[in-house]
PDB file of C-alpha atoms in Angstrom:
ATOM      1  CA  UNK A   1      19.573  15.428  -7.601  1.00 83.00           C
ATOM      2  CA  UNK A   2      19.924  15.011 -11.074  1.00 90.00           C
ATOM      3  CA  UNK A   3      21.997  12.196 -10.112  1.00 92.00           C
ATOM      4  CA  UNK A   4      19.444  10.737  -7.833  1.00 91.00           C
ATOM      5  CA  UNK A   5      16.997  10.043  -9.991  1.00 93.00           C
ATOM      6  CA  UNK A   6      18.366   8.685 -12.711  1.00 95.00           C
ATOM      7  CA  UNK A   7      19.930   6.462 -10.775  1.00 95.00           C
ATOM      8  CA  UNK A   8      16.478   6.124  -9.444  1.00 95.00           C
ATOM      9  CA  UNK A   9      14.956   5.381 -12.616  1.00 96.00           C
ATOM     10  CA  UNK A  10      17.821   3.050 -13.449  1.00 97.00           C
ATOM     11  CA  UNK A  11      15.360   0.537 -10.853  1.00 97.00           C
ATOM     12  CA  UNK A  12      12.133   1.943 -12.324  1.00 96.00           C
ATOM     13  CA  UNK A  13      13.770   0.316 -15.169  1.00 97.00           C
ATOM     14  CA  UNK A  14      14.491  -2.625 -13.930  1.00 97.00           C
ATOM     15  CA  UNK A  15      11.093  -2.888 -11.730  1.00 95.00           C
ATOM     16  CA  UNK A  16       9.311  -2.528 -15.308  1.00 95.00           C
ATOM     17  CA  UNK A  17      11.472  -5.318 -17.544  1.00 96.00           C
ATOM     18  CA  UNK A  18      10.470  -7.885 -14.636  1.00 96.00           C
ATOM     19  CA  UNK A  19       6.965  -6.901 -13.619  1.00 93.00           C
ATOM     20  CA  UNK A  20       5.814  -9.951 -15.561  1.00 94.00           C
ATOM     21  CA  UNK A  21       8.389 -12.359 -13.271  1.00 96.00           C
ATOM     22  CA  UNK A  22       6.671 -15.085 -11.129  1.00 96.00           C
ATOM     23  CA  UNK A  23       7.687 -13.391  -7.351  1.00 95.00           C
ATOM     24  CA  UNK A  24      10.764 -15.711  -6.940  1.00 96.00           C
ATOM     25  CA  UNK A  25      12.039 -14.900  -9.840  1.00 97.00           C
ATOM     26  CA  UNK A  26      11.640 -11.135  -9.662  1.00 96.00           C
ATOM     27  CA  UNK A  27      13.523 -11.321  -6.321  1.00 96.00           C
ATOM     28  CA  UNK A  28      16.523 -12.951  -8.100  1.00 97.00           C
ATOM     29  CA  UNK A  29      16.468 -10.360 -10.556  1.00 97.00           C
ATOM     30  CA  UNK A  30      15.967  -7.905  -8.298  1.00 97.00           C
ATOM     31  CA  UNK A  31      18.803  -9.112  -6.115  1.00 96.00           C
ATOM     32  CA  UNK A  32      21.450  -9.249  -8.856  1.00 97.00           C
ATOM     33  CA  UNK A  33      20.057  -6.307 -11.275  1.00 97.00           C
ATOM     34  CA  UNK A  34      18.719  -3.471  -8.727  1.00 97.00           C
ATOM     35  CA  UNK A  35      21.171  -4.484  -6.087  1.00 97.00           C
ATOM     36  CA  UNK A  36      24.173  -2.905  -7.401  1.00 97.00           C
ATOM     37  CA  UNK A  37      22.392   0.461  -8.403  1.00 97.00           C
ATOM     38  CA  UNK A  38      21.070   0.173  -4.986  1.00 97.00           C
ATOM     39  CA  UNK A  39      24.144   0.573  -3.390  1.00 97.00           C
ATOM     40  CA  UNK A  40      25.753   2.865  -5.706  1.00 97.00           C
ATOM     41  CA  UNK A  41      22.867   5.338  -5.098  1.00 97.00           C
ATOM     42  CA  UNK A  42      23.783   4.524  -1.436  1.00 97.00           C
ATOM     43  CA  UNK A  43      27.200   5.555  -1.640  1.00 97.00           C
ATOM     44  CA  UNK A  44      25.909   8.579  -3.799  1.00 97.00           C
ATOM     45  CA  UNK A  45      24.066  10.074  -1.270  1.00 96.00           C
ATOM     46  CA  UNK A  46      26.693   9.297   1.480  1.00 96.00           C
ATOM     47  CA  UNK A  47      29.108  11.111  -0.192  1.00 95.00           C
ATOM     48  CA  UNK A  48      26.882  13.667  -0.799  1.00 94.00           C
ATOM     49  CA  UNK A  49      25.282  14.583   2.450  1.00 93.00           C
ATOM     50  CA  UNK A  50      28.685  16.312   3.650  1.00 93.00           C
ATOM     51  CA  UNK A  51      28.877  18.443   0.671  1.00 94.00           C
ATOM     52  CA  UNK A  52      25.190  20.169   0.834  1.00 93.00           C
ATOM     53  CA  UNK A  53      24.388  23.159   3.411  1.00 94.00           C
ATOM     54  CA  UNK A  54      22.884  20.824   6.336  1.00 94.00           C
ATOM     55  CA  UNK A  55      19.650  23.532   6.504  1.00 94.00           C
ATOM     56  CA  UNK A  56      18.733  23.016   2.724  1.00 93.00           C
ATOM     57  CA  UNK A  57      15.919  20.801   1.811  1.00 93.00           C
ATOM     58  CA  UNK A  58      18.948  18.376  -0.452  1.00 92.00           C
ATOM     59  CA  UNK A  59      20.485  17.284   2.607  1.00 94.00           C
ATOM     60  CA  UNK A  60      16.876  16.645   4.538  1.00 95.00           C
ATOM     61  CA  UNK A  61      16.028  14.085   1.412  1.00 94.00           C
ATOM     62  CA  UNK A  62      19.208  12.789   1.513  1.00 95.00           C
ATOM     63  CA  UNK A  63      19.212  11.758   5.428  1.00 96.00           C
ATOM     64  CA  UNK A  64      15.357  11.096   5.339  1.00 96.00           C
ATOM     65  CA  UNK A  65      16.868   8.939   2.525  1.00 95.00           C
ATOM     66  CA  UNK A  66      19.697   7.432   4.302  1.00 96.00           C
ATOM     67  CA  UNK A  67      17.355   6.940   7.456  1.00 96.00           C
ATOM     68  CA  UNK A  68      14.691   5.151   5.630  1.00 95.00           C
ATOM     69  CA  UNK A  69      17.148   2.845   3.701  1.00 96.00           C
ATOM     70  CA  UNK A  70      16.199  -0.374   5.316  1.00 94.00           C
ATOM     71  CA  UNK A  71      12.686   0.094   4.147  1.00 92.00           C
ATOM     72  CA  UNK A  72      13.285   1.865   0.783  1.00 92.00           C
ATOM     73  CA  UNK A  73      15.123  -1.847  -0.046  1.00 95.00           C
ATOM     74  CA  UNK A  74      13.413  -3.880   2.060  1.00 94.00           C
ATOM     75  CA  UNK A  75      10.985  -5.102  -1.766  1.00 95.00           C
ATOM     76  CA  UNK A  76      14.354  -6.790  -2.662  1.00 95.00           C
ATOM     77  CA  UNK A  77      13.488  -8.954  -0.581  1.00 95.00           C
ATOM     78  CA  UNK A  78      10.069 -10.367  -1.691  1.00 95.00           C
ATOM     79  CA  UNK A  79       9.443  -9.958  -5.219  1.00 95.00           C
ATOM     80  CA  UNK A  80       5.630  -9.857  -4.193  1.00 92.00           C
ATOM     81  CA  UNK A  81       5.998  -6.352  -3.140  1.00 92.00           C
ATOM     82  CA  UNK A  82       6.375  -3.297  -5.234  1.00 91.00           C
ATOM     83  CA  UNK A  83       9.056  -0.831  -5.049  1.00 93.00           C
ATOM     84  CA  UNK A  84       6.909   1.731  -4.987  1.00 89.00           C
ATOM     85  CA  UNK A  85       3.419   2.205  -2.067  1.00 83.00           C
ATOM     86  CA  UNK A  86       1.680   4.512  -5.055  1.00 83.00           C
ATOM     87  CA  UNK A  87      -0.444   2.279  -5.641  1.00 79.00           C
ATOM     88  CA  UNK A  88      -1.692   1.938  -1.575  1.00 77.00           C
ATOM     89  CA  UNK A  89      -1.942   6.258  -1.826  1.00 80.00           C
ATOM     90  CA  UNK A  90      -3.814   6.173  -4.826  1.00 79.00           C
ATOM     91  CA  UNK A  91      -6.204   4.377  -3.512  1.00 74.00           C
ATOM     92  CA  UNK A  92      -6.550   6.332   0.005  1.00 75.00           C
ATOM     93  CA  UNK A  93      -6.563   9.563  -2.037  1.00 77.00           C
ATOM     94  CA  UNK A  94     -10.026   9.980  -2.760  1.00 73.00           C
ATOM     95  CA  UNK A  95     -10.625   9.241   1.395  1.00 69.00           C
ATOM     96  CA  UNK A  96      -7.245  11.479   2.564  1.00 71.00           C
ATOM     97  CA  UNK A  97      -9.267  14.124  -0.054  1.00 70.00           C
ATOM     98  CA  UNK A  98     -13.062  13.949   0.954  1.00 69.00           C
ATOM     99  CA  UNK A  99     -12.056  13.427   4.970  1.00 67.00           C
ATOM    100  CA  UNK A 100     -13.349  17.333   5.544  1.00 67.00           C
ATOM    101  CA  UNK A 101     -16.329  16.559   4.492  1.00 67.00           C
ATOM    102  CA  UNK A 102     -16.974  13.545   7.030  1.00 67.00           C
ATOM    103  CA  UNK A 103     -16.280  16.129   9.449  1.00 68.00           C
ATOM    104  CA  UNK A 104     -19.700  16.779   9.162  1.00 68.00           C
ATOM    105  CA  UNK A 105     -21.161  13.001   9.657  1.00 70.00           C
ATOM    106  CA  UNK A 106     -23.524  13.870  12.404  1.00 76.00           C
ATOM    107  CA  UNK A 107     -23.133  10.292  14.688  1.00 82.00           C
ATOM    108  CA  UNK A 108     -20.417   7.843  15.726  1.00 83.00           C
ATOM    109  CA  UNK A 109     -22.930   5.330  13.642  1.00 85.00           C
ATOM    110  CA  UNK A 110     -22.840   6.797  10.557  1.00 81.00           C
ATOM    111  CA  UNK A 111     -19.342   8.094  10.510  1.00 79.00           C
ATOM    112  CA  UNK A 112     -18.701   4.096  10.591  1.00 84.00           C
ATOM    113  CA  UNK A 113     -21.380   3.241   8.190  1.00 83.00           C
ATOM    114  CA  UNK A 114     -19.369   6.032   5.852  1.00 80.00           C
ATOM    115  CA  UNK A 115     -15.965   4.214   6.470  1.00 81.00           C
ATOM    116  CA  UNK A 116     -17.224   0.308   6.201  1.00 85.00           C
ATOM    117  CA  UNK A 117     -18.964   1.511   2.187  1.00 85.00           C
ATOM    118  CA  UNK A 118     -16.350   3.487   1.681  1.00 83.00           C
ATOM    119  CA  UNK A 119     -13.741   0.097   2.420  1.00 85.00           C
ATOM    120  CA  UNK A 120     -16.079  -2.041   1.108  1.00 88.00           C
ATOM    121  CA  UNK A 121     -15.418   0.563  -2.692  1.00 88.00           C
ATOM    122  CA  UNK A 122     -12.387   0.509  -2.528  1.00 85.00           C
ATOM    123  CA  UNK A 123     -11.489  -2.318  -1.600  1.00 89.00           C
ATOM    124  CA  UNK A 124     -14.077  -3.642  -4.675  1.00 91.00           C
ATOM    125  CA  UNK A 125     -11.430  -1.604  -7.187  1.00 89.00           C
ATOM    126  CA  UNK A 126      -8.328  -3.154  -5.210  1.00 87.00           C
ATOM    127  CA  UNK A 127      -9.912  -6.148  -6.891  1.00 89.00           C
ATOM    128  CA  UNK A 128     -10.503  -4.989 -10.286  1.00 89.00           C
ATOM    129  CA  UNK A 129     -14.815  -5.254  -9.913  1.00 92.00           C
ATOM    130  CA  UNK A 130     -16.758  -2.438 -10.220  1.00 92.00           C
ATOM    131  CA  UNK A 131     -17.781  -1.036  -7.698  1.00 92.00           C
ATOM    132  CA  UNK A 132     -21.219  -0.358  -8.190  1.00 92.00           C
ATOM    133  CA  UNK A 133     -22.211  -3.348  -9.245  1.00 91.00           C
ATOM    134  CA  UNK A 134     -20.388  -5.417  -6.452  1.00 93.00           C
ATOM    135  CA  UNK A 135     -22.276  -2.941  -3.421  1.00 92.00           C
ATOM    136  CA  UNK A 136     -25.527  -4.020  -5.551  1.00 92.00           C
ATOM    137  CA  UNK A 137     -24.332  -7.503  -5.659  1.00 92.00           C
ATOM    138  CA  UNK A 138     -23.376  -7.347  -1.831  1.00 92.00           C
ATOM    139  CA  UNK A 139     -26.615  -5.209  -0.826  1.00 92.00           C
ATOM    140  CA  UNK A 140     -29.140  -8.151  -2.851  1.00 93.00           C
ATOM    141  CA  UNK A 141     -27.426 -11.281  -0.538  1.00 93.00           C
ATOM    142  CA  UNK A 142     -25.963  -9.843   2.615  1.00 93.00           C
ATOM    143  CA  UNK A 143     -29.586 -10.752   4.328  1.00 95.00           C
ATOM    144  CA  UNK A 144     -29.110 -14.386   3.480  1.00 95.00           C
ATOM    145  CA  UNK A 145     -25.672 -14.781   4.981  1.00 94.00           C
ATOM    146  CA  UNK A 146     -26.180 -17.331   7.846  1.00 95.00           C
ATOM    147  CA  UNK A 147     -22.096 -18.086   8.704  1.00 96.00           C
ATOM    148  CA  UNK A 148     -19.075 -16.737   8.265  1.00 95.00           C
ATOM    149  CA  UNK A 149     -18.415 -19.048   4.654  1.00 94.00           C
ATOM    150  CA  UNK A 150     -21.743 -16.912   3.499  1.00 94.00           C
ATOM    151  CA  UNK A 151     -19.858 -13.648   4.242  1.00 93.00           C
ATOM    152  CA  UNK A 152     -16.649 -14.556   3.154  1.00 93.00           C
ATOM    153  CA  UNK A 153     -18.381 -15.497  -0.281  1.00 92.00           C
ATOM    154  CA  UNK A 154     -19.120 -11.998  -0.867  1.00 92.00           C
ATOM    155  CA  UNK A 155     -15.549 -10.316  -0.592  1.00 91.00           C
ATOM    156  CA  UNK A 156     -14.924  -9.021  -4.192  1.00 91.00           C
ATOM    157  CA  UNK A 157     -11.804 -11.354  -4.324  1.00 89.00           C
ATOM    158  CA  UNK A 158     -14.809 -14.521  -3.807  1.00 88.00           C
ATOM    159  CA  UNK A 159     -17.800 -12.946  -5.949  1.00 80.00           C
ATOM    160  CA  UNK A 160     -18.805 -13.987  -9.440  1.00 80.00           C
ATOM    161  CA  UNK A 161     -18.933 -10.392 -10.890  1.00 78.00           C
ATOM    162  CA  UNK A 162     -16.971  -9.716 -13.938  1.00 66.00           C
ATOM    163  CA  UNK A 163     -13.670  -8.101 -13.471  1.00 65.00           C
ATOM    164  CA  UNK A 164     -13.077  -4.311 -14.599  1.00 57.00           C
ATOM    165  CA  UNK A 165     -11.828  -4.096 -18.047  1.00 48.00           C
ATOM    166  CA  UNK A 166      -8.109  -3.184 -17.522  1.00 48.00           C
ATOM    167  CA  UNK A 167      -7.621   0.365 -19.484  1.00 40.00           C
TER     168      UNK A 167
END
């Protein structure tokens, strides 16, 4: 496992070095720098899958990685993609943790209202807008929205609200 983790760390080190590059250059750099690391990792996984017991967690992890290889390496083809889905997972974590509490929404309308509100909050966060200020802005202006364009103007990436400070 230490060997595999070492190879994966190399991939993340490459990502750290290229994180500020434009997408096209990221794609080129990934194909030049990360592709050989991934090829080496895949060869190592294939070689070692026969060396561990079939009922072990290590074997299952190796097989899962090999079975998902195309998806795992998809980020090489598009510099807009991330190597990890950690950002998406972090965004939905509060929702997943709180889902048991929402079992007690009394009606389907209440559940839909909760889901809508939560979507607004997480979308604001994802766009760097402070959620309370964003909800306040939307609630102040939604009543005057008459067209699709008016509603689209309320989207967090289009609002005039100050972006959150990145810390």
